[in-house]
Amino acid sequence: MGFLGLSKIVFGMAHKIIDTKDVVIRFVGDSGDGMQLTGSLFADMSAIYGNSLSTFPDYPAEIRAPHGTVSGVSGFQVHIGSEDVSTPGDFCDLLVAMNPAALKANAKWCKRHAMILVDADSFDEKGLAKAGFKTDNPFTELGVEDRTIIAAPITTLTLESLTDSNLDNKTMNKCKNMITLGVACYIYHRPLDYIYGYLEKKFGKKHPEMIAPNKKVLYDGYNYAANIQLIANTYTIEPSHSLKKGTYRNISGNQATAWGLLAASEKSGLSLFCGSYPITPATSILEELAIHKSLGAKTLQAEDEIAGICTAIGAAFAGNLAVTTTSGPGLSLKSEALGLAVMTELPLVVVDVQRGGPSTGLPTKTEQSDLNQALYGRNGECPLVVLAAHSPANCFDAAFNACKIALEHMTPVLLLSEGFLGNGSEPWCIPAMKDYPEIKPPFVRGLMKEGEKYYPFRRDPETLVRRWAIPGQRGLEHRVGGLEKTHEGVVSTDPANHEMMVRERAEKVARVARFIPKLEMLNGADSGKLLVVGWGGTYGHILTAVKEVGDVSYVHFDYINPLPENTAEVFSRFENILVCELNSGQFADYLRAQFPDRNFIKYNKIQGQPFLVSELVTEIKKHI
């Protein structure tokens, strides 16, 4: 029996609209099938509708892998709900697979009751062979024949829908993702108005001839699903009532990071300069900042990573809010110049959107394996402040706080994000800038008093922060650079002076702990047998897992160096500390070095993928 014989298309049954709390949809296909756009539109539409959501784009590193092969499959998963949604979901309720390879790569992510929508036109002998199937029945071969299989001739439907459009076949085929989006909108009662608006905006200036065809295909996909009664029931997900009041938009982590940097520019009164070199998955931060010249942002796409950070250091010396963005391989190249920023004690924000490594590694996959590099990856005694964002929306606050610390404490700050956060998205309540604190850099303003000299490394006795003199001011001439200096700015190789300056720079970073929030218990009791610990983008998965298990204590670290002041006190109240991270245990080792008397247990995953909530639940239960 061919695979079409397994299709569970239900006719003549009483239709029900079922109110459900949440659903997970996974759109997958070749990189050219538009699945990233389809998923993004579904997510944005759901955000406007009022749902809580979390997304996870998952795509290959190859620019264009062989068509129809598993290595070329690109996907986008979106989890929408009427209650708080903290993760993109472990497994999906609906899998949309545009070809056999997409089905083969993603069938394992289907729930037991899932629906699987496929383009029947692609499931021919050639397509099955390219995907590596051994039989003509891929569903049985994959063990998913008991799911609700919807085999729709998506390519044929698209061509028939656009018969009178005067478009060529290649152009018409590019619209077939709109058929699948229309079907998904029918199944989950999503309004089409937002997508119509998006199409008008996207094609309005350069390709207005594409607006009507895409609208028609979307509408025909919706009606196709309604008219043939693809499934017995459809579903509705009510708007979330747990979100605080405000104006929301769906935002990705990289976009939120860029906007957080712009907000810090506004609150500090300084022009923003970003010198960067494009690198996956951080490039879109630079691209987003380049859009906002009207807000005073200056961007430079440098010739390499080293030039990127060096131009930013120059901008900091000239009195700007200076930023450079990168990923793990680029951070390696920036390490020497980062040491220069530490030695000169200039404010600089380095954003590292982590990916799988080492070397080129897994360019499009997520990981948390740059922590050791962030903490120790420079020559000499070279401490700096390290922060980590914990969700796409939190990237805004994390970027703002990184800038505030850098500017007010005259130190480089390294902000760790992750591919999962940078590319993923969630609803973000647009804040009012009046609710954010002013940023007050320690500038030396005006002329010095008669007889008084400006010493560039003379420090505030409480914070050990040096004052910042913008070049070109009479009486404030000074020297900074990579060579060790005295407080007066004079080059010195004196052993005692070097040790004093090394200790002062380290203590300045340590004293930042006085200005950051203390650890708060996010779930469970304040003391007990087990404390679960996470940092960075594991936040949503761990929080969901501990709540599912029950009364399990959990804290999350947004500040890595220095650690919050009450860390030792919190740890002292628990017998065991389970540290969950997407590397081989770097944060656990760091904590063990800081608190050798505590019992740390590692739980690690290094697969280029986020944790599954089910994985965390199983591990946590082992230690209760």
Coordinates of C-alpha atoms in Angstrom, one line a residue:
M1 CA 0.0 0.0 0.0
G2 CA 1.3 3.4 -0.9
F3 CA 1.5 6.1 1.8
L4 CA -1.6 7.9 0.5
G5 CA -3.6 4.9 1.6
L6 CA -2.7 5.8 5.2
S7 CA -4.2 9.3 5.0
K8 CA -6.7 9.8 7.8
I9 CA -8.8 12.5 6.2
V10 CA -12.1 12.6 8.0
F11 CA -15.3 13.3 6.2
G12 CA -18.9 13.5 7.4
M13 CA -18.1 13.8 11.1
A14 CA -19.7 16.4 13.4
H15 CA -17.2 19.3 13.5
K16 CA -16.1 20.5 17.0
I17 CA -14.1 23.6 17.9
I18 CA -11.9 22.5 20.9
D19 CA -10.6 25.1 23.3
T20 CA -7.0 24.1 24.2
K21 CA -4.4 25.7 26.4
D22 CA -1.5 25.4 24.1
V23 CA -0.3 23.9 20.8
V24 CA 3.1 23.3 19.2
I25 CA 3.5 23.5 15.4
R26 CA 6.7 22.6 13.5
F27 CA 7.1 23.8 9.9
V28 CA 9.8 22.0 8.0
G29 CA 11.1 21.8 4.4
D30 CA 13.9 22.6 2.1
S31 CA 15.8 25.8 2.9
G32 CA 14.0 27.4 -0.1
D33 CA 10.5 26.3 0.9
G34 CA 10.0 29.4 3.1
M35 CA 9.4 27.6 6.4
Q36 CA 11.2 30.2 8.4
L37 CA 8.9 32.9 7.0
T38 CA 5.8 30.7 7.5
G39 CA 6.7 30.0 11.1
S40 CA 7.5 33.6 11.8
L41 CA 4.2 34.8 10.3
F42 CA 2.2 32.3 12.4
A43 CA 4.1 33.4 15.5
D44 CA 3.7 37.1 14.8
M45 CA 0.0 36.7 14.1
S46 CA -0.5 34.7 17.4
A47 CA 1.4 37.4 19.3
I48 CA -0.9 40.1 17.9
Y49 CA -3.9 37.8 18.8
G50 CA -2.7 37.9 22.4
N51 CA -1.2 34.5 22.9
S52 CA 1.9 33.8 24.9
L53 CA 4.5 32.1 22.7
S54 CA 8.1 30.9 22.2
T55 CA 9.8 30.1 18.9
F56 CA 12.8 28.0 17.8
P57 CA 14.2 28.4 14.3
D58 CA 16.3 25.4 13.4
Y59 CA 18.2 25.5 10.0
P60 CA 21.2 24.0 8.4
A61 CA 24.6 25.7 8.1
E62 CA 24.8 25.0 4.3
I63 CA 23.8 27.9 2.2
R64 CA 22.0 25.5 -0.2
A65 CA 22.3 21.8 0.6
P66 CA 21.2 19.3 -2.1
H67 CA 17.5 19.7 -2.7
G68 CA 15.3 17.0 -1.1
T69 CA 18.0 15.7 1.3
V70 CA 17.9 15.5 5.1
S71 CA 21.0 17.7 5.4
G72 CA 19.1 20.6 3.7
V73 CA 16.0 20.5 6.0
S74 CA 15.1 23.9 7.6
G75 CA 12.6 24.2 10.4
F76 CA 10.7 26.6 12.6
Q77 CA 8.9 25.5 15.7
V78 CA 6.3 27.7 17.5
H79 CA 4.6 27.1 20.8
I80 CA 1.5 29.2 21.5
G81 CA -0.6 29.2 24.6
S82 CA -3.3 30.9 26.6
E83 CA -1.1 30.7 29.7
D84 CA 2.6 31.3 30.2
V85 CA 4.8 29.7 27.6
S86 CA 8.5 29.5 28.4
T87 CA 9.8 27.1 25.8
P88 CA 9.2 26.2 22.2
G89 CA 7.9 22.8 23.3
D90 CA 9.5 19.4 23.3
F91 CA 7.2 17.7 20.8
C92 CA 4.7 19.1 18.2
D93 CA 0.9 18.8 17.8
L94 CA 1.1 19.6 14.1
L95 CA 4.1 18.8 11.8
V96 CA 4.1 20.5 8.4
A97 CA 6.6 18.6 6.2
M98 CA 7.1 19.9 2.6
N99 CA 9.0 16.8 1.4
P100 CA 10.1 13.3 2.4
A101 CA 13.4 14.5 3.8
A102 CA 11.6 17.0 6.1
L103 CA 9.4 14.2 7.4
K104 CA 12.3 11.8 8.0
A105 CA 14.3 14.4 9.9
N106 CA 11.4 15.6 12.1
A107 CA 8.9 12.7 12.6
K108 CA 10.6 11.9 15.9
W109 CA 9.3 15.3 17.3
C110 CA 5.6 14.4 16.8
K111 CA 3.4 13.7 19.8
R112 CA 1.4 10.5 19.9
H113 CA -1.8 12.3 18.8
A114 CA -0.1 14.7 16.3
M115 CA -1.3 15.7 12.9
I116 CA 1.2 15.4 10.0
L117 CA 0.5 17.6 7.0
V118 CA 2.7 16.7 3.9
D119 CA 2.9 17.8 0.3
A120 CA 1.8 14.6 -1.4
D121 CA 3.2 15.9 -4.7
S122 CA 6.8 15.6 -3.3
F123 CA 6.3 12.0 -2.1
D124 CA 7.2 10.4 -5.4
E125 CA 9.7 7.7 -6.0
K126 CA 12.5 10.2 -6.6
G127 CA 11.7 12.2 -3.5
L128 CA 11.6 9.2 -1.3
A129 CA 14.9 7.9 -2.7
K130 CA 16.7 11.2 -2.1
A131 CA 15.5 11.2 1.5
G132 CA 16.9 7.7 2.0
F133 CA 13.6 5.8 2.5
K134 CA 13.8 2.1 1.7
T135 CA 10.1 1.6 1.0
D136 CA 7.2 3.5 -0.6
N137 CA 5.5 3.9 2.7
P138 CA 7.5 6.4 4.8
F139 CA 5.0 6.7 7.6
T140 CA 5.1 3.0 8.4
E141 CA 8.9 3.0 8.0
L142 CA 9.1 5.8 10.5
G143 CA 6.5 4.3 12.9
V144 CA 4.1 7.2 12.7
E145 CA 1.3 5.6 10.7
D146 CA -1.0 6.0 13.8
R147 CA -0.9 9.8 13.6
T148 CA -3.5 11.8 11.7
I149 CA -1.8 11.9 8.3
I150 CA -3.0 14.7 6.0
A151 CA -1.6 14.2 2.5
A152 CA -2.5 17.3 0.5
P153 CA -1.3 18.0 -3.0
I154 CA 0.1 21.3 -2.0
T155 CA 2.2 22.0 -5.1
T156 CA -0.7 21.1 -7.4
L157 CA -3.1 23.3 -5.3
T158 CA -0.7 26.2 -5.6
L159 CA -0.4 25.9 -9.3
E160 CA -4.2 25.6 -9.8
S161 CA -4.8 28.6 -7.5
L162 CA -2.5 30.8 -9.6
T163 CA -3.5 29.5 -13.1
D164 CA -4.7 33.0 -14.1
S165 CA -1.9 34.9 -12.4
N166 CA 0.4 35.1 -15.5
L167 CA 3.3 34.0 -13.2
D168 CA 5.8 31.3 -14.4
N169 CA 5.9 27.9 -12.6
K170 CA 9.0 28.7 -10.6
T171 CA 7.5 31.9 -9.2
M172 CA 4.2 30.1 -8.5
N173 CA 6.0 27.3 -6.6
K174 CA 7.5 29.9 -4.3
C175 CA 4.0 30.6 -3.0
K176 CA 3.2 27.1 -1.8
N177 CA 4.2 27.8 1.7
M178 CA 1.2 30.1 1.9
I179 CA -1.0 27.0 1.3
T180 CA 0.4 25.4 4.4
L181 CA 0.0 28.6 6.4
G182 CA -3.6 28.8 5.3
V183 CA -4.2 25.2 6.4
A184 CA -2.6 25.9 9.8
C185 CA -4.6 29.0 10.3
Y186 CA -7.8 27.1 9.7
I187 CA -6.9 24.3 12.1
Y188 CA -6.1 26.7 14.9
H189 CA -8.5 29.5 14.1
R190 CA -5.9 32.2 13.3
P191 CA -7.2 35.4 11.6
L192 CA -5.6 36.1 8.2
D193 CA -5.7 39.9 8.4
Y194 CA -2.2 40.3 9.8
I195 CA -0.7 38.1 7.0
Y196 CA -2.5 40.2 4.4
G197 CA -1.0 43.3 5.9
Y198 CA 2.5 41.7 6.0
L199 CA 2.3 40.8 2.3
E200 CA 1.2 44.3 1.4
K201 CA 4.2 45.7 3.3
K202 CA 6.7 43.2 2.1
F203 CA 5.9 43.4 -1.7
G204 CA 4.3 46.9 -1.8
K205 CA 7.4 48.8 -3.1
K206 CA 9.4 46.4 -5.2
H207 CA 7.1 43.6 -6.2
P208 CA 3.4 44.7 -5.9
E209 CA 2.5 42.1 -8.5
M210 CA 3.2 39.4 -5.8
I211 CA 0.7 40.7 -3.3
A212 CA -2.5 39.3 -4.9
P213 CA -1.1 35.9 -5.7
N214 CA 0.2 35.3 -2.2
K215 CA -3.1 36.5 -0.7
K216 CA -5.0 34.2 -3.0
V217 CA -2.9 31.1 -2.2
L218 CA -3.2 31.8 1.5
Y219 CA -7.0 32.2 1.3
D220 CA -7.3 29.1 -0.9
G221 CA -5.3 27.0 1.6
Y222 CA -7.6 28.1 4.4
N223 CA -10.7 27.2 2.3
Y224 CA -9.2 23.9 1.1
A225 CA -8.8 22.8 4.8
A226 CA -12.3 24.0 5.6
N227 CA -14.0 22.4 2.6
I228 CA -12.6 18.9 2.7
Q229 CA -12.8 18.7 6.5
L230 CA -9.1 17.7 6.9
I231 CA -9.7 16.8 10.6
A232 CA -12.7 16.1 12.6
N233 CA -12.0 19.0 15.0
T234 CA -10.3 22.3 14.9
Y235 CA -8.8 24.2 17.9
T236 CA -8.8 27.6 19.4
I237 CA -6.2 29.0 21.8
E238 CA -7.6 32.0 23.7
P239 CA -5.4 35.1 24.3
S240 CA -3.2 34.9 27.4
H241 CA -4.7 36.4 30.6
S242 CA -1.4 36.0 32.5
L243 CA 0.5 38.7 30.6
K244 CA 0.8 42.0 32.4
K245 CA -1.1 44.9 30.8
G246 CA 0.8 46.8 28.1
T247 CA 1.6 47.0 24.4
Y248 CA 3.3 43.8 23.1
R249 CA 5.1 42.8 20.0
N250 CA 6.9 39.6 19.1
I251 CA 10.6 40.1 19.2
S252 CA 13.7 38.0 18.6
G253 CA 16.6 38.0 21.0
N254 CA 19.0 39.7 18.5
Q255 CA 16.5 42.5 17.8
A256 CA 15.9 42.9 21.5
T257 CA 19.7 43.1 22.1
A258 CA 20.0 45.9 19.5
W259 CA 17.1 47.8 21.0
G260 CA 18.6 47.5 24.5
L261 CA 21.8 49.0 23.2
L262 CA 19.9 51.9 21.7
A263 CA 18.0 52.4 24.9
A264 CA 21.3 52.6 26.8
S265 CA 22.5 55.2 24.3
E266 CA 19.4 57.3 25.0
K267 CA 19.7 57.0 28.8
S268 CA 23.4 57.8 28.9
G269 CA 23.2 60.6 26.4
L270 CA 26.0 59.1 24.4
S271 CA 26.2 58.2 20.7
L272 CA 26.2 54.5 20.0
F273 CA 29.0 53.0 17.9
C274 CA 29.0 49.4 16.8
G275 CA 32.1 48.0 15.0
S276 CA 31.5 44.4 14.0
Y277 CA 32.2 41.7 11.5
P278 CA 29.3 39.6 10.2
I279 CA 29.2 36.1 11.9
T280 CA 26.3 33.6 12.4
P281 CA 24.3 33.9 14.6
A282 CA 25.1 37.5 15.7
T283 CA 24.9 39.3 12.4
S284 CA 21.3 40.5 12.7
I285 CA 22.3 42.7 15.7
L286 CA 24.6 44.7 13.5
E287 CA 21.9 44.8 10.8
E288 CA 19.3 46.0 13.2
L289 CA 21.5 48.8 14.6
A290 CA 22.3 49.9 11.0
I291 CA 18.6 50.7 10.5
H292 CA 18.5 53.2 13.3
K293 CA 20.8 56.0 12.2
S294 CA 18.0 58.4 13.1
L295 CA 18.6 57.4 16.8
G296 CA 22.3 58.3 16.6
A297 CA 23.6 54.8 16.0
K298 CA 26.8 54.5 14.0
T299 CA 27.7 51.1 12.6
L300 CA 30.8 49.9 10.8
Q301 CA 31.0 46.5 9.1
A302 CA 34.7 46.0 9.6
E303 CA 37.1 43.9 7.5
D304 CA 37.6 41.4 10.3
E305 CA 36.8 40.6 13.9
I306 CA 40.0 42.3 15.2
A307 CA 39.2 45.5 13.3
G308 CA 35.7 45.4 14.7
I309 CA 36.7 45.5 18.3
C310 CA 39.6 47.9 17.7
T311 CA 37.3 50.5 16.1
A312 CA 35.0 50.1 19.1
I313 CA 37.8 50.7 21.5
G314 CA 38.7 53.8 19.6
A315 CA 35.1 55.0 19.8
A316 CA 35.1 54.4 23.5
F317 CA 38.3 56.4 23.9
A318 CA 36.5 59.2 22.1
G319 CA 33.6 59.2 24.5
N320 CA 31.0 57.0 22.8
L321 CA 28.9 54.0 24.0
A322 CA 31.0 51.4 22.2
V323 CA 29.8 47.9 21.2
T324 CA 31.1 45.0 19.2
T325 CA 29.1 41.8 18.4
T326 CA 30.3 38.3 17.5
S327 CA 30.1 34.6 18.1
G328 CA 32.6 32.1 19.6
P329 CA 35.1 32.0 16.8
G330 CA 35.1 35.8 16.6
L331 CA 35.5 36.2 20.3
S332 CA 38.7 34.2 20.0
L333 CA 40.0 36.7 17.5
K334 CA 39.0 39.6 19.7
S335 CA 40.8 38.3 22.8
E336 CA 44.0 40.4 22.4
A337 CA 42.1 43.7 21.8
L338 CA 39.8 42.8 24.7
G339 CA 42.8 42.7 26.9
L340 CA 43.7 46.2 25.7
A341 CA 40.2 47.4 26.7
V342 CA 40.8 45.9 30.2
M343 CA 44.2 47.5 30.5
T344 CA 43.0 50.9 29.3
E345 CA 39.9 50.6 31.5
L346 CA 37.6 51.9 28.8
P347 CA 33.9 51.0 28.7
L348 CA 33.1 48.4 26.0
V349 CA 30.2 46.0 25.5
V350 CA 31.0 42.7 23.7
V351 CA 28.0 40.6 22.7
D352 CA 28.7 37.0 22.1
V353 CA 25.8 35.0 20.6
Q354 CA 27.1 31.5 21.3
R355 CA 27.0 28.6 18.8
G356 CA 28.3 25.1 18.7
G357 CA 32.1 24.8 18.6
P358 CA 35.1 24.4 18.6
S359 CA 36.4 26.2 15.5
T360 CA 33.7 26.7 12.9
G361 CA 31.7 23.9 14.7
L362 CA 28.0 24.1 14.3
P363 CA 27.4 27.7 13.0
T364 CA 23.6 27.5 13.1
K365 CA 23.1 25.5 16.3
T366 CA 23.0 26.7 19.9
E367 CA 25.4 26.0 22.8
Q368 CA 26.7 27.5 26.0
S369 CA 30.3 26.5 25.5
D370 CA 31.9 30.0 25.4
L371 CA 31.7 30.5 29.2
N372 CA 35.3 29.6 29.9
Q373 CA 36.5 31.8 27.1
A374 CA 34.4 34.7 28.4
L375 CA 35.9 34.2 31.9
Y376 CA 39.5 33.3 31.1
G377 CA 40.2 33.7 27.4
R378 CA 42.8 36.5 27.6
N379 CA 46.5 36.6 28.5
G380 CA 47.6 37.9 31.9
E381 CA 45.3 38.7 34.8
C382 CA 42.5 40.1 32.8
P383 CA 39.1 40.1 34.6
L384 CA 36.0 41.6 33.1
V385 CA 32.2 41.6 33.9
V386 CA 30.3 38.7 32.4
L387 CA 26.5 38.7 32.0
A388 CA 24.1 36.3 30.4
A389 CA 20.6 36.9 28.8
H390 CA 18.0 34.3 29.7
S391 CA 15.2 34.7 27.1
P392 CA 14.7 36.5 23.8
A393 CA 12.8 39.4 25.5
N394 CA 15.3 39.5 28.3
C395 CA 18.0 40.3 25.8
F396 CA 16.7 43.9 25.9
D397 CA 17.3 44.3 29.7
A398 CA 20.6 42.3 29.5
A399 CA 22.0 44.6 26.8
F400 CA 20.9 47.7 28.7
N401 CA 22.4 46.5 32.0
A402 CA 25.6 45.5 30.2
C403 CA 25.9 49.1 28.9
K404 CA 25.1 50.6 32.3
I405 CA 27.8 48.6 34.1
A406 CA 30.4 49.2 31.3
L407 CA 29.8 53.0 31.3
E408 CA 29.5 53.5 35.1
H409 CA 32.3 51.2 36.1
M410 CA 34.7 51.9 33.2
T411 CA 35.2 48.2 32.3
P412 CA 34.6 46.0 29.3
V413 CA 31.4 43.9 29.8
L414 CA 30.9 40.6 27.9
L415 CA 27.2 39.8 27.4
L416 CA 26.6 36.1 26.6
S417 CA 23.6 35.3 24.4
E418 CA 23.0 32.1 22.5
G419 CA 21.7 31.1 19.0
F420 CA 18.6 29.8 20.6
L421 CA 17.9 33.2 22.1
G422 CA 19.1 35.3 19.3
N423 CA 17.0 33.6 16.6
G424 CA 14.1 32.7 18.9
S425 CA 11.3 35.0 19.7
E426 CA 8.6 35.7 22.3
P427 CA 6.1 38.5 23.2
W428 CA 7.8 41.6 24.7
C429 CA 6.0 44.2 26.6
I430 CA 7.3 47.5 25.2
P431 CA 8.6 49.5 28.1
A432 CA 8.5 53.2 28.9
M433 CA 12.0 54.7 29.0
K434 CA 11.0 56.7 32.0
D435 CA 11.0 53.5 34.0
Y436 CA 14.7 52.8 33.2
P437 CA 17.4 54.4 35.3
E438 CA 19.7 57.1 34.0
I439 CA 23.2 56.0 33.1
K440 CA 25.9 58.3 34.5
P441 CA 29.4 57.8 33.1
P442 CA 32.2 59.2 35.3
F443 CA 33.3 61.9 33.0
V444 CA 35.7 64.6 33.9
R445 CA 33.9 67.7 32.7
G446 CA 35.5 71.1 32.0
L447 CA 38.9 72.4 32.9
M448 CA 40.9 71.2 35.8
K449 CA 41.4 73.5 38.8
E450 CA 44.5 75.6 38.7
G451 CA 47.5 73.5 39.7
E452 CA 45.5 70.3 39.6
K453 CA 46.5 67.5 37.2
Y454 CA 44.3 64.8 35.7
Y455 CA 45.6 61.3 36.5
P456 CA 43.8 58.8 34.3
F457 CA 44.0 55.9 36.8
R458 CA 43.3 57.7 40.0
R459 CA 40.2 55.9 41.4
D460 CA 37.0 56.5 43.3
P461 CA 37.7 55.0 46.7
E462 CA 34.4 53.2 46.9
T463 CA 34.1 51.7 43.4
L464 CA 37.8 51.9 42.3
V465 CA 36.4 53.4 39.0
R466 CA 38.7 55.8 37.2
R467 CA 37.4 59.0 35.6
W468 CA 36.8 59.3 31.9
A469 CA 38.3 62.2 30.0
I470 CA 37.3 62.8 26.4
P471 CA 40.3 63.7 24.2
G472 CA 40.7 67.3 23.1
Q473 CA 40.0 69.0 26.4
R474 CA 42.7 71.3 27.6
G475 CA 44.3 70.2 30.8
L476 CA 43.1 66.6 30.4
E477 CA 45.8 65.3 28.2
H478 CA 46.6 61.8 29.2
R479 CA 48.0 58.5 28.0
V480 CA 46.4 55.1 27.9
G481 CA 47.5 52.0 26.1
G482 CA 48.5 48.3 26.4
L483 CA 51.6 48.9 28.5
E484 CA 51.2 48.9 32.3
K485 CA 51.0 52.4 33.8
T486 CA 51.0 54.1 37.2
H487 CA 48.0 56.0 38.5
E488 CA 49.5 59.1 36.8
G489 CA 49.4 57.4 33.4
V490 CA 53.2 56.9 33.2
V491 CA 54.5 53.7 31.6
S492 CA 55.9 51.6 34.4
T493 CA 57.6 48.2 34.8
D494 CA 57.9 48.5 38.5
P495 CA 56.9 45.1 40.1
A496 CA 55.0 46.6 43.0
N497 CA 53.1 49.0 40.8
H498 CA 52.1 46.2 38.4
E499 CA 50.8 44.0 41.3
M500 CA 48.9 47.0 42.7
M501 CA 47.2 47.8 39.3
V502 CA 46.4 44.1 38.7
R503 CA 44.7 43.8 42.1
E504 CA 42.8 47.1 41.6
R505 CA 41.4 46.1 38.3
A506 CA 40.2 42.8 39.7
E507 CA 38.7 44.4 42.8
K508 CA 36.9 47.0 40.6
V509 CA 35.2 44.2 38.8
A510 CA 34.4 42.3 42.1
R511 CA 32.8 45.5 43.5
V512 CA 30.3 45.5 40.7
A513 CA 28.5 42.8 42.8
R514 CA 27.3 45.7 45.1
F515 CA 25.3 47.1 42.2
I516 CA 23.6 44.0 40.7
P517 CA 20.5 42.2 42.0
K518 CA 20.7 39.4 44.5
L519 CA 19.7 35.9 43.7
E520 CA 16.0 35.2 44.1
M521 CA 14.3 31.8 44.4
L522 CA 12.2 31.3 41.3
N523 CA 10.6 28.1 42.5
G524 CA 10.4 25.9 45.6
A525 CA 11.6 26.4 49.2
D526 CA 14.4 28.5 50.4
S527 CA 16.3 25.4 51.7
G528 CA 16.3 21.7 51.3
K529 CA 17.9 18.7 49.7
L530 CA 18.3 19.9 46.1
L531 CA 18.8 23.3 44.4
V532 CA 18.6 23.4 40.6
V533 CA 20.8 26.0 39.0
G534 CA 20.9 27.4 35.5
W535 CA 22.3 30.3 33.5
G536 CA 21.6 31.9 30.2
G537 CA 19.0 30.5 27.8
T538 CA 18.2 27.3 29.8
Y539 CA 15.9 29.5 31.9
G540 CA 12.5 28.7 30.3
H541 CA 13.2 25.0 30.1
I542 CA 14.4 24.6 33.7
L543 CA 11.6 26.7 35.1
T544 CA 9.0 24.6 33.2
A545 CA 10.6 21.4 34.4
V546 CA 10.8 22.3 38.1
K547 CA 7.2 23.5 38.1
E548 CA 6.2 20.2 36.5
V549 CA 8.1 18.2 39.1
G550 CA 6.7 20.3 41.9
D551 CA 8.2 21.9 44.9
V552 CA 11.8 22.0 43.6
S553 CA 14.0 24.9 44.4
Y554 CA 15.5 26.8 41.5
V555 CA 17.8 29.9 41.0
H556 CA 19.0 31.3 37.7
F557 CA 22.2 33.3 37.2
D558 CA 22.1 36.4 34.9
Y559 CA 25.3 37.7 36.4
I560 CA 28.3 35.4 36.1
N561 CA 31.3 37.6 37.0
P562 CA 30.9 38.8 39.6
L563 CA 28.3 36.5 41.1
P564 CA 25.5 38.0 43.1
E565 CA 26.5 38.9 46.7
N566 CA 24.2 36.4 48.3
T567 CA 25.3 33.4 46.3
A568 CA 27.3 31.7 49.1
E569 CA 24.4 32.2 51.5
V570 CA 21.9 30.7 49.1
F571 CA 24.1 27.7 48.4
S572 CA 24.7 27.0 52.0
R573 CA 21.0 26.1 52.6
F574 CA 21.1 23.1 50.2
E575 CA 22.7 19.6 50.4
N576 CA 23.1 19.3 46.6
I577 CA 23.3 21.7 43.7
L578 CA 22.3 20.4 40.3
V579 CA 23.8 22.6 37.5
C580 CA 22.1 22.3 34.1
E581 CA 23.9 23.7 31.1
L582 CA 24.5 23.2 27.4
N583 CA 28.2 22.4 27.6
S584 CA 30.4 19.9 29.4
G585 CA 30.0 21.6 32.8
Q586 CA 31.8 24.9 32.6
F587 CA 29.6 26.8 35.0
A588 CA 29.6 23.9 37.5
D589 CA 33.4 23.9 37.5
Y590 CA 33.4 27.7 37.9
L591 CA 31.1 27.5 40.9
R592 CA 33.1 24.6 42.4
A593 CA 36.2 26.8 42.3
Q594 CA 34.4 29.6 44.0
F595 CA 32.6 27.3 46.6
P596 CA 34.7 24.2 47.1
D597 CA 32.7 23.2 50.2
R598 CA 29.5 22.7 48.2
N599 CA 28.4 19.5 46.4
F600 CA 27.8 20.3 42.7
I601 CA 26.2 17.8 40.3
K602 CA 26.5 18.3 36.6
Y603 CA 23.8 17.8 34.0
N604 CA 25.0 18.6 30.5
K605 CA 23.9 18.4 26.9
I606 CA 26.2 19.2 23.9
Q607 CA 24.1 18.5 20.8
G608 CA 23.5 21.9 19.4
Q609 CA 19.9 21.8 20.7
P610 CA 18.2 23.2 23.8
F611 CA 17.2 21.0 26.6
L612 CA 13.9 19.1 26.4
V613 CA 11.7 19.7 29.4
S614 CA 11.2 16.0 29.7
E615 CA 15.0 15.4 29.9
L616 CA 15.3 17.9 32.8
V617 CA 12.3 16.4 34.6
T618 CA 13.8 12.9 34.5
E619 CA 17.2 14.2 35.7
I620 CA 15.7 16.3 38.5
K621 CA 13.7 13.4 39.8
K622 CA 16.8 11.3 40.2
H623 CA 18.2 13.7 42.8
I624 CA 15.0 14.5 44.9

